[in-house]
């Protein structure tokens, strides 16, 4: 079954489910405040009045369901929305219009109050209405104003939903185009072994070749927001691994994934037929893991096949040490925010020193990310960092350039 289709559908379902929940809460407040039997939002569609959301008392005489509809011209809604009838009907049985409408008897309407829902472009969307089965002479302009306020809230929610849906469609189409037209590539950034004075591995990083340009984090963030995160991350891993045999046999390839796609089994499925002896999985410290036991269970068969595990971005967030303790990784990567100007900031030095000490005590390899200047490198050598990654050694490059490049410390 297509992951892209399923995940996008799920995102849309979540969007509409949230709106429905908000409408139900509003209608309950409205109905109880006005002491009515039924409150509902309606939409005018194809010449019919469609109930989009309904709240009714337990002893309501006639049960109405969301999705039920009637010919628009036969309803109170149409007449109220287009000014053919007053917005308050104290006694429907004696009103000169409602007493002759069949819907009065069908819904057992005794008294009624309603207001139109007007969109910002001036179109009439539908109505917000309430009725009870008995006459009610207490309904007044204050109650109309109360309904108007909620009708405006409904309008805003509806239009926000339309904007969100349009944005989801736009982002979904953009990502589909990138994947189908292959408008992206993988770059490879070298990881330098300070002890062996050689390249020990490469980290794979996605680059999107589109106009206008957007950085990779934006692409992956937007994909996650619309339910396409799994598809994009798994495709990136497959694309990165397609070049592993072009790298020196003594080097490994580092790939990135969000913890949720380890927990749901997506990574295991993607790596079924891959030789993992030269592959390291980087899991970011920024992404929370709710169930570490499940995380280890999912990774266990991959680890048994040789997959290495690295904690990415260590030192960047408040939960670094918990993350480090729980993951039992082979590699700890110090985040660029910790490395930048480490030679001038004692607090960064102290935290990096603690992480390095932990790594050595637990026989982990420590890698410093984002190393750009010699002064930073000198401090990292003093701390005993095993490997470095950053522009001081090399930027992310296409595979051909990464393989051909000559690497050395300044």
Short mmCIF file of C-alpha atoms in Angstrom, two decimals:
data_model
loop_
_atom_site.label_atom_id
_atom_site.label_comp_id
_atom_site.label_asym_id
_atom_site.label_seq_id
_atom_site.Cartn_x
_atom_site.Cartn_y
_atom_site.Cartn_z
CA UNK A 1 0.00 0.00 0.00
CA UNK A 2 1.34 3.44 -0.93
CA UNK A 3 2.84 5.19 2.10
CA UNK A 4 2.52 8.57 0.42
CA UNK A 5 -1.20 8.21 -0.10
CA UNK A 6 -1.88 6.78 3.36
CA UNK A 7 0.15 9.35 5.28
CA UNK A 8 -1.30 12.29 3.36
CA UNK A 9 -4.81 10.97 3.95
CA UNK A 10 -4.04 10.63 7.64
CA UNK A 11 -2.88 14.26 7.80
CA UNK A 12 -6.07 15.43 6.14
CA UNK A 13 -8.14 13.29 8.53
CA UNK A 14 -6.41 14.86 11.52
CA UNK A 15 -7.13 18.33 10.16
CA UNK A 16 -10.84 17.70 9.68
CA UNK A 17 -11.15 15.73 12.93
CA UNK A 18 -9.78 18.73 14.86
CA UNK A 19 -12.32 21.04 13.21
CA UNK A 20 -15.23 18.71 13.96
CA UNK A 21 -14.22 18.52 17.62
CA UNK A 22 -14.13 22.34 17.84
CA UNK A 23 -17.56 22.66 16.23
CA UNK A 24 -19.11 20.12 18.59
CA UNK A 25 -17.83 22.01 21.62
CA UNK A 26 -19.11 25.32 20.30
CA UNK A 27 -22.57 23.96 19.55
CA UNK A 28 -22.89 22.42 23.00
CA UNK A 29 -22.08 25.81 24.58
CA UNK A 30 -24.51 27.63 22.29
CA UNK A 31 -27.42 25.22 22.80
CA UNK A 32 -27.10 25.14 26.57
CA UNK A 33 -26.66 28.92 26.86
CA UNK A 34 -29.83 29.58 24.84
CA UNK A 35 -31.71 26.68 26.45
CA UNK A 36 -32.56 25.10 23.10
CA UNK A 37 -33.13 21.48 22.06
CA UNK A 38 -31.02 21.56 18.90
CA UNK A 39 -28.10 23.66 17.66
CA UNK A 40 -26.42 23.19 14.31
CA UNK A 41 -24.11 24.56 11.67
CA UNK A 42 -25.23 24.16 8.08
CA UNK A 43 -23.70 24.58 4.65
CA UNK A 44 -25.51 25.44 1.43
CA UNK A 45 -24.42 22.92 -1.20
CA UNK A 46 -26.00 22.27 -4.59
CA UNK A 47 -29.35 23.75 -3.69
CA UNK A 48 -29.56 21.89 -0.36
CA UNK A 49 -29.10 22.77 3.29
CA UNK A 50 -26.61 20.26 4.71
CA UNK A 51 -26.10 19.82 8.47
CA UNK A 52 -22.33 19.98 9.01
CA UNK A 53 -22.39 19.65 12.81
CA UNK A 54 -25.25 19.08 15.26
CA UNK A 55 -25.69 19.17 19.03
CA UNK A 56 -29.00 18.18 20.58
CA UNK A 57 -30.43 17.49 24.00
CA UNK A 58 -31.07 13.92 25.09
CA UNK A 59 -34.82 14.45 24.97
CA UNK A 60 -34.87 16.13 21.53
CA UNK A 61 -37.94 14.84 19.69
CA UNK A 62 -36.29 14.48 16.26
CA UNK A 63 -32.71 13.24 15.90
CA UNK A 64 -30.61 14.98 13.26
CA UNK A 65 -27.27 13.67 12.03
CA UNK A 66 -24.38 15.56 10.46
CA UNK A 67 -24.69 15.02 6.73
CA UNK A 68 -28.50 15.05 6.68
CA UNK A 69 -29.91 17.55 4.19
CA UNK A 70 -33.08 19.16 2.83
CA UNK A 71 -33.95 21.21 -0.25
CA UNK A 72 -32.65 24.69 0.56
CA UNK A 73 -35.83 26.49 -0.47
CA UNK A 74 -37.85 24.48 2.06
CA UNK A 75 -35.75 25.50 5.06
CA UNK A 76 -35.70 28.26 7.64
CA UNK A 77 -31.97 28.61 6.90
CA UNK A 78 -32.50 29.85 3.35
CA UNK A 79 -35.09 32.42 4.39
CA UNK A 80 -33.02 33.74 7.31
CA UNK A 81 -29.77 33.83 5.31
CA UNK A 82 -31.26 35.84 2.46
CA UNK A 83 -33.45 38.17 4.50
CA UNK A 84 -36.79 36.62 3.63
CA UNK A 85 -37.65 36.04 7.27
CA UNK A 86 -36.68 37.47 10.65
CA UNK A 87 -33.82 35.81 12.52
CA UNK A 88 -35.99 35.05 15.56
CA UNK A 89 -39.21 33.05 15.47
CA UNK A 90 -40.83 33.01 18.90
CA UNK A 91 -43.69 30.70 17.92
CA UNK A 92 -43.37 28.85 14.61
CA UNK A 93 -46.96 27.61 14.74
CA UNK A 94 -48.43 31.08 14.32
CA UNK A 95 -45.76 32.79 12.21
CA UNK A 96 -47.09 33.69 8.77
CA UNK A 97 -44.22 31.92 6.94
CA UNK A 98 -43.12 29.05 9.20
CA UNK A 99 -46.63 27.86 9.98
CA UNK A 100 -46.95 26.85 6.32
CA UNK A 101 -43.55 25.14 5.98
CA UNK A 102 -43.49 21.33 6.10
CA UNK A 103 -40.11 21.39 7.86
CA UNK A 104 -41.81 22.94 10.91
CA UNK A 105 -43.76 19.72 11.51
CA UNK A 106 -40.95 17.40 10.39
CA UNK A 107 -38.46 18.84 12.91
CA UNK A 108 -41.10 19.72 15.52
CA UNK A 109 -39.97 23.35 15.60
CA UNK A 110 -41.61 25.49 18.27
CA UNK A 111 -39.20 28.46 18.33
CA UNK A 112 -36.17 29.23 16.21
CA UNK A 113 -33.18 31.54 16.03
CA UNK A 114 -30.50 31.67 13.35
CA UNK A 115 -27.87 33.81 11.62
CA UNK A 116 -26.06 33.46 8.30
CA UNK A 117 -22.38 32.53 8.08
CA UNK A 118 -20.83 35.05 5.69
CA UNK A 119 -17.33 34.37 4.31
CA UNK A 120 -14.80 37.18 4.02
CA UNK A 121 -15.37 37.35 0.26
CA UNK A 122 -19.05 38.14 0.90
CA UNK A 123 -20.44 34.72 -0.06
CA UNK A 124 -23.06 33.09 2.15
CA UNK A 125 -21.65 29.78 3.34
CA UNK A 126 -24.57 28.55 5.44
CA UNK A 127 -26.08 29.22 8.84
CA UNK A 128 -25.76 28.78 12.58
CA UNK A 129 -29.19 28.00 14.00
CA UNK A 130 -30.97 26.72 17.11
CA UNK A 131 -34.49 25.62 17.81
CA UNK A 132 -36.58 24.11 20.54
CA UNK A 133 -39.78 22.14 20.35
CA UNK A 134 -41.78 24.68 22.34
CA UNK A 135 -42.46 28.36 21.78
CA UNK A 136 -40.07 30.81 23.46
CA UNK A 137 -40.87 34.50 23.73
CA UNK A 138 -37.62 35.34 25.54
CA UNK A 139 -35.33 35.18 22.49
CA UNK A 140 -33.94 38.65 21.72
CA UNK A 141 -31.28 40.70 19.94
CA UNK A 142 -28.67 39.85 22.55
CA UNK A 143 -29.10 36.19 21.61
CA UNK A 144 -28.69 37.11 17.94
CA UNK A 145 -25.44 38.90 18.76
CA UNK A 146 -24.29 35.83 20.68
CA UNK A 147 -24.87 33.66 17.59
CA UNK A 148 -23.20 36.17 15.28
CA UNK A 149 -20.01 35.95 17.36
CA UNK A 150 -19.92 32.17 17.02
CA UNK A 151 -20.79 32.37 13.30
CA UNK A 152 -17.71 34.54 12.83
CA UNK A 153 -15.58 32.03 14.76
CA UNK A 154 -16.92 29.27 12.52
CA UNK A 155 -16.08 31.34 9.44
CA UNK A 156 -12.51 31.86 10.63
CA UNK A 157 -12.06 28.15 11.42
CA UNK A 158 -13.48 27.16 8.06
CA UNK A 159 -11.31 29.58 6.10
CA UNK A 160 -8.22 28.56 8.08
CA UNK A 161 -9.02 24.95 7.26
CA UNK A 162 -9.30 25.79 3.58
CA UNK A 163 -5.95 27.58 3.72
CA UNK A 164 -4.38 24.62 5.54
CA UNK A 165 -5.86 22.18 3.02
CA UNK A 166 -4.57 24.28 0.13
CA UNK A 167 -1.14 24.46 1.76
CA UNK A 168 -1.13 20.69 2.28
CA UNK A 169 -2.04 20.18 -1.39
CA UNK A 170 0.70 22.57 -2.46
CA UNK A 171 3.40 20.98 -0.30
CA UNK A 172 2.28 17.47 -1.23
CA UNK A 173 2.49 18.28 -4.94
CA UNK A 174 5.88 19.91 -4.47
CA UNK A 175 7.30 16.84 -2.72
CA UNK A 176 5.74 14.48 -5.26
CA UNK A 177 7.40 16.46 -8.06
CA UNK A 178 10.79 16.32 -6.35
CA UNK A 179 10.55 12.55 -5.96
CA UNK A 180 9.05 11.75 -9.36
CA UNK A 181 11.29 14.12 -11.35
CA UNK A 182 14.36 13.40 -9.22
CA UNK A 183 14.91 17.07 -8.40
CA UNK A 184 17.14 16.31 -5.44
CA UNK A 185 20.49 14.71 -4.76
CA UNK A 186 22.59 13.42 -1.91
CA UNK A 187 25.77 15.16 -0.83
CA UNK A 188 28.42 13.56 1.32
CA UNK A 189 30.39 15.36 4.04
CA UNK A 190 33.67 13.80 5.18
CA UNK A 191 34.32 12.71 8.76
CA UNK A 192 38.03 12.91 9.62
CA UNK A 193 39.80 10.58 12.05
CA UNK A 194 42.23 12.74 14.05
CA UNK A 195 44.24 9.73 15.23
CA UNK A 196 44.63 7.94 11.90
CA UNK A 197 44.88 11.19 9.90
CA UNK A 198 42.44 9.89 7.32
CA UNK A 199 38.77 9.91 6.37
CA UNK A 200 36.79 7.40 8.38
CA UNK A 201 33.33 8.05 6.96
CA UNK A 202 30.85 10.34 5.25
CA UNK A 203 27.52 11.73 6.36
CA UNK A 204 24.82 11.77 3.68
CA UNK A 205 22.82 15.00 3.41
CA UNK A 206 19.95 15.79 1.04
CA UNK A 207 20.05 18.79 -1.30
CA UNK A 208 16.97 19.97 -3.20
CA UNK A 209 17.47 21.39 -6.69
CA UNK A 210 14.37 23.57 -6.98
CA UNK A 211 13.45 27.20 -7.43
CA UNK A 212 12.96 29.01 -5.18
CA UNK A 213 15.60 27.29 -3.09
CA UNK A 214 14.67 25.98 0.34
CA UNK A 215 17.11 24.33 2.78
CA UNK A 216 16.71 20.61 3.54
CA UNK A 217 15.35 21.17 7.06
CA UNK A 218 12.39 23.08 5.58
CA UNK A 219 11.61 20.26 3.15
CA UNK A 220 11.68 17.59 5.85
CA UNK A 221 9.74 19.77 8.30
CA UNK A 222 6.98 20.50 5.77
CA UNK A 223 6.85 16.83 4.77
CA UNK A 224 6.38 15.84 8.40
CA UNK A 225 3.59 18.39 8.87
CA UNK A 226 1.51 16.93 6.03
CA UNK A 227 2.19 13.27 6.81
CA UNK A 228 4.89 12.68 4.17
CA UNK A 229 7.86 12.69 6.53
CA UNK A 230 8.32 8.93 6.45
CA UNK A 231 8.26 8.77 2.67
CA UNK A 232 10.82 11.53 2.24
CA UNK A 233 13.22 10.28 4.93
CA UNK A 234 13.13 6.68 3.71
CA UNK A 235 13.67 7.78 0.09
CA UNK A 236 16.63 9.88 1.23
CA UNK A 237 18.18 6.85 2.96
CA UNK A 238 17.73 4.69 -0.15
CA UNK A 239 19.22 7.42 -2.34
CA UNK A 240 22.21 7.80 -0.01
CA UNK A 241 22.89 4.07 0.19
CA UNK A 242 22.83 3.73 -3.60
CA UNK A 243 26.31 5.30 -3.63
CA UNK A 244 27.94 3.44 -0.75
CA UNK A 245 29.94 1.15 -3.05
CA UNK A 246 31.59 4.21 -4.61
CA UNK A 247 33.21 5.06 -1.27
CA UNK A 248 36.48 3.58 -0.06
CA UNK A 249 35.90 0.19 1.59
CA UNK A 250 37.56 1.48 4.76
CA UNK A 251 34.94 4.20 5.23
CA UNK A 252 31.38 4.06 6.50
CA UNK A 253 28.25 5.94 5.44
CA UNK A 254 26.17 7.79 7.99
CA UNK A 255 22.42 8.19 7.40
CA UNK A 256 19.79 10.18 9.29
CA UNK A 257 16.28 9.31 10.41
CA UNK A 258 13.67 10.50 12.90
CA UNK A 259 13.06 8.15 15.85
CA UNK A 260 9.37 7.73 14.99
CA UNK A 261 10.27 5.89 11.78
CA UNK A 262 12.43 3.50 13.75
CA UNK A 263 9.64 2.90 16.25
CA UNK A 264 7.02 2.22 13.56
CA UNK A 265 9.22 -0.27 11.70
CA UNK A 266 9.73 1.81 8.54
CA UNK A 267 13.53 1.72 8.84
CA UNK A 268 13.62 -2.05 9.32
CA UNK A 269 11.59 -2.50 6.14
CA UNK A 270 13.79 -0.09 4.18
CA UNK A 271 17.04 -1.84 5.20
CA UNK A 272 15.89 -5.45 4.70
CA UNK A 273 18.33 -6.34 1.93
CA UNK A 274 21.16 -3.92 2.72
CA UNK A 275 24.63 -4.86 3.97
CA UNK A 276 24.83 -2.79 7.15
CA UNK A 277 28.46 -3.39 8.16
CA UNK A 278 29.50 0.04 6.81
CA UNK A 279 26.35 1.94 7.76
CA UNK A 280 25.86 4.18 10.79
CA UNK A 281 22.44 5.47 11.79
CA UNK A 282 22.29 8.97 13.24
CA UNK A 283 19.40 9.77 15.58
CA UNK A 284 19.02 13.41 16.51
CA UNK A 285 18.99 14.52 20.14
CA UNK A 286 16.28 17.05 19.21
CA UNK A 287 13.70 14.34 18.46
CA UNK A 288 12.04 12.83 21.55
CA UNK A 289 11.84 9.08 22.05
CA UNK A 290 8.91 8.11 24.25
CA UNK A 291 9.66 4.37 24.48
CA UNK A 292 13.35 3.50 24.55
CA UNK A 293 12.65 -0.21 25.05
CA UNK A 294 10.62 -0.35 21.83
CA UNK A 295 13.34 1.67 20.12
CA UNK A 296 15.98 -0.92 21.05
CA UNK A 297 13.70 -3.80 20.07
CA UNK A 298 13.19 -2.35 16.61
CA UNK A 299 16.91 -1.69 16.10
CA UNK A 300 18.10 -5.00 17.54
CA UNK A 301 17.96 -7.06 14.30
CA UNK A 302 19.68 -4.25 12.39
CA UNK A 303 22.38 -3.89 15.04
CA UNK A 304 22.96 -7.64 14.86
CA UNK A 305 23.63 -7.22 11.13
CA UNK A 306 26.32 -4.60 11.83
CA UNK A 307 24.43 -1.28 11.90
CA UNK A 308 26.23 1.36 13.94
CA UNK A 309 24.33 3.90 16.04
CA UNK A 310 25.24 7.56 16.56
CA UNK A 311 23.60 10.24 18.69
CA UNK A 312 23.44 13.36 16.56
CA UNK A 313 23.33 16.93 17.94
CA UNK A 314 24.42 15.96 21.46
CA UNK A 315 24.71 18.98 23.71
CA UNK A 316 22.12 20.99 21.78
CA UNK A 317 19.14 20.44 24.09
CA UNK A 318 18.14 20.06 27.71
CA UNK A 319 17.77 16.27 27.59
CA UNK A 320 21.22 15.41 26.20
CA UNK A 321 22.42 13.23 29.05
CA UNK A 322 19.19 11.23 29.29
CA UNK A 323 19.31 10.67 25.54
CA UNK A 324 22.97 9.64 25.71
CA UNK A 325 22.37 7.26 28.61
CA UNK A 326 19.31 5.57 27.13
CA UNK A 327 20.47 5.07 23.53
CA UNK A 328 23.70 3.16 24.26
CA UNK A 329 25.17 4.39 20.99
CA UNK A 330 28.55 3.67 19.41
CA UNK A 331 29.15 7.30 18.48
CA UNK A 332 28.32 10.62 20.13
CA UNK A 333 28.33 13.64 17.84
CA UNK A 334 28.79 17.01 19.53
CA UNK A 335 26.42 19.58 18.02
CA UNK A 336 27.74 22.53 16.04
CA UNK A 337 26.22 24.92 18.60
CA UNK A 338 28.55 23.43 21.22
CA UNK A 339 31.62 23.55 18.96
CA UNK A 340 31.22 27.09 17.63
CA UNK A 341 33.75 29.34 19.47
CA UNK A 342 34.41 26.62 22.04
CA UNK A 343 37.89 28.10 22.46
CA UNK A 344 36.34 31.30 23.85
CA UNK A 345 33.38 30.03 25.90
CA UNK A 346 34.15 28.13 29.13
CA UNK A 347 30.61 26.73 29.53
CA UNK A 348 30.75 25.07 26.13
CA UNK A 349 34.16 23.70 26.96
CA UNK A 350 32.90 22.25 30.24
CA UNK A 351 29.91 20.52 28.64
CA UNK A 352 32.00 19.14 25.79
CA UNK A 353 34.55 17.89 28.33
CA UNK A 354 31.82 16.05 30.25
CA UNK A 355 30.48 14.40 27.11
CA UNK A 356 33.99 13.41 26.03
CA UNK A 357 34.68 11.88 29.44
CA UNK A 358 31.44 9.91 29.27
CA UNK A 359 32.27 8.70 25.75
CA UNK A 360 35.68 7.45 26.79
CA UNK A 361 34.31 5.75 29.92
CA UNK A 362 31.72 3.90 27.84
CA UNK A 363 34.08 3.27 24.90
CA UNK A 364 32.08 5.50 22.53
CA UNK A 365 33.64 7.37 19.64
CA UNK A 366 33.25 11.14 19.95
CA UNK A 367 32.81 13.29 16.84
CA UNK A 368 32.74 17.09 16.79
CA UNK A 369 30.45 18.62 14.14
CA UNK A 370 30.77 22.01 12.50
CA UNK A 371 34.52 22.49 13.01
CA UNK A 372 35.53 25.50 10.92
CA UNK A 373 38.65 27.07 12.41
CA UNK A 374 41.99 25.84 13.74
CA UNK A 375 41.37 27.35 17.19
CA UNK A 376 38.32 25.10 17.61
CA UNK A 377 40.32 22.10 16.40
CA UNK A 378 43.10 22.76 18.92
CA UNK A 379 40.63 22.72 21.82
CA UNK A 380 38.99 19.56 20.51
CA UNK A 381 42.36 17.83 20.28
CA UNK A 382 43.00 18.88 23.87
CA UNK A 383 39.68 17.25 24.87
CA UNK A 384 40.62 14.06 23.06
CA UNK A 385 37.90 14.18 20.39
CA UNK A 386 38.32 11.18 18.08
CA UNK A 387 36.93 12.59 14.84
CA UNK A 388 35.84 15.91 13.38
CA UNK A 389 33.39 17.02 10.74
CA UNK A 390 33.01 20.49 9.25
CA UNK A 391 34.19 22.97 6.65
CA UNK A 392 37.73 22.83 8.05
CA UNK A 393 37.93 19.38 6.46
CA UNK A 394 35.32 19.56 3.73
CA UNK A 395 31.80 20.71 2.90
CA UNK A 396 29.02 18.35 1.78
CA UNK A 397 29.77 17.35 -1.83
CA UNK A 398 28.29 15.27 -4.65
CA UNK A 399 29.54 11.70 -4.53
CA UNK A 400 32.08 12.07 -7.38
CA UNK A 401 33.65 15.13 -5.76
CA UNK A 402 33.62 13.56 -2.31
CA UNK A 403 35.49 10.49 -3.56
CA UNK A 404 38.07 12.45 -5.58
CA UNK A 405 38.77 15.14 -2.96
CA UNK A 406 42.07 15.18 -1.08
CA UNK A 407 41.56 15.63 2.67
CA UNK A 408 44.04 16.91 5.23
CA UNK A 409 44.20 19.04 8.33
CA UNK A 410 45.51 22.59 7.90
#
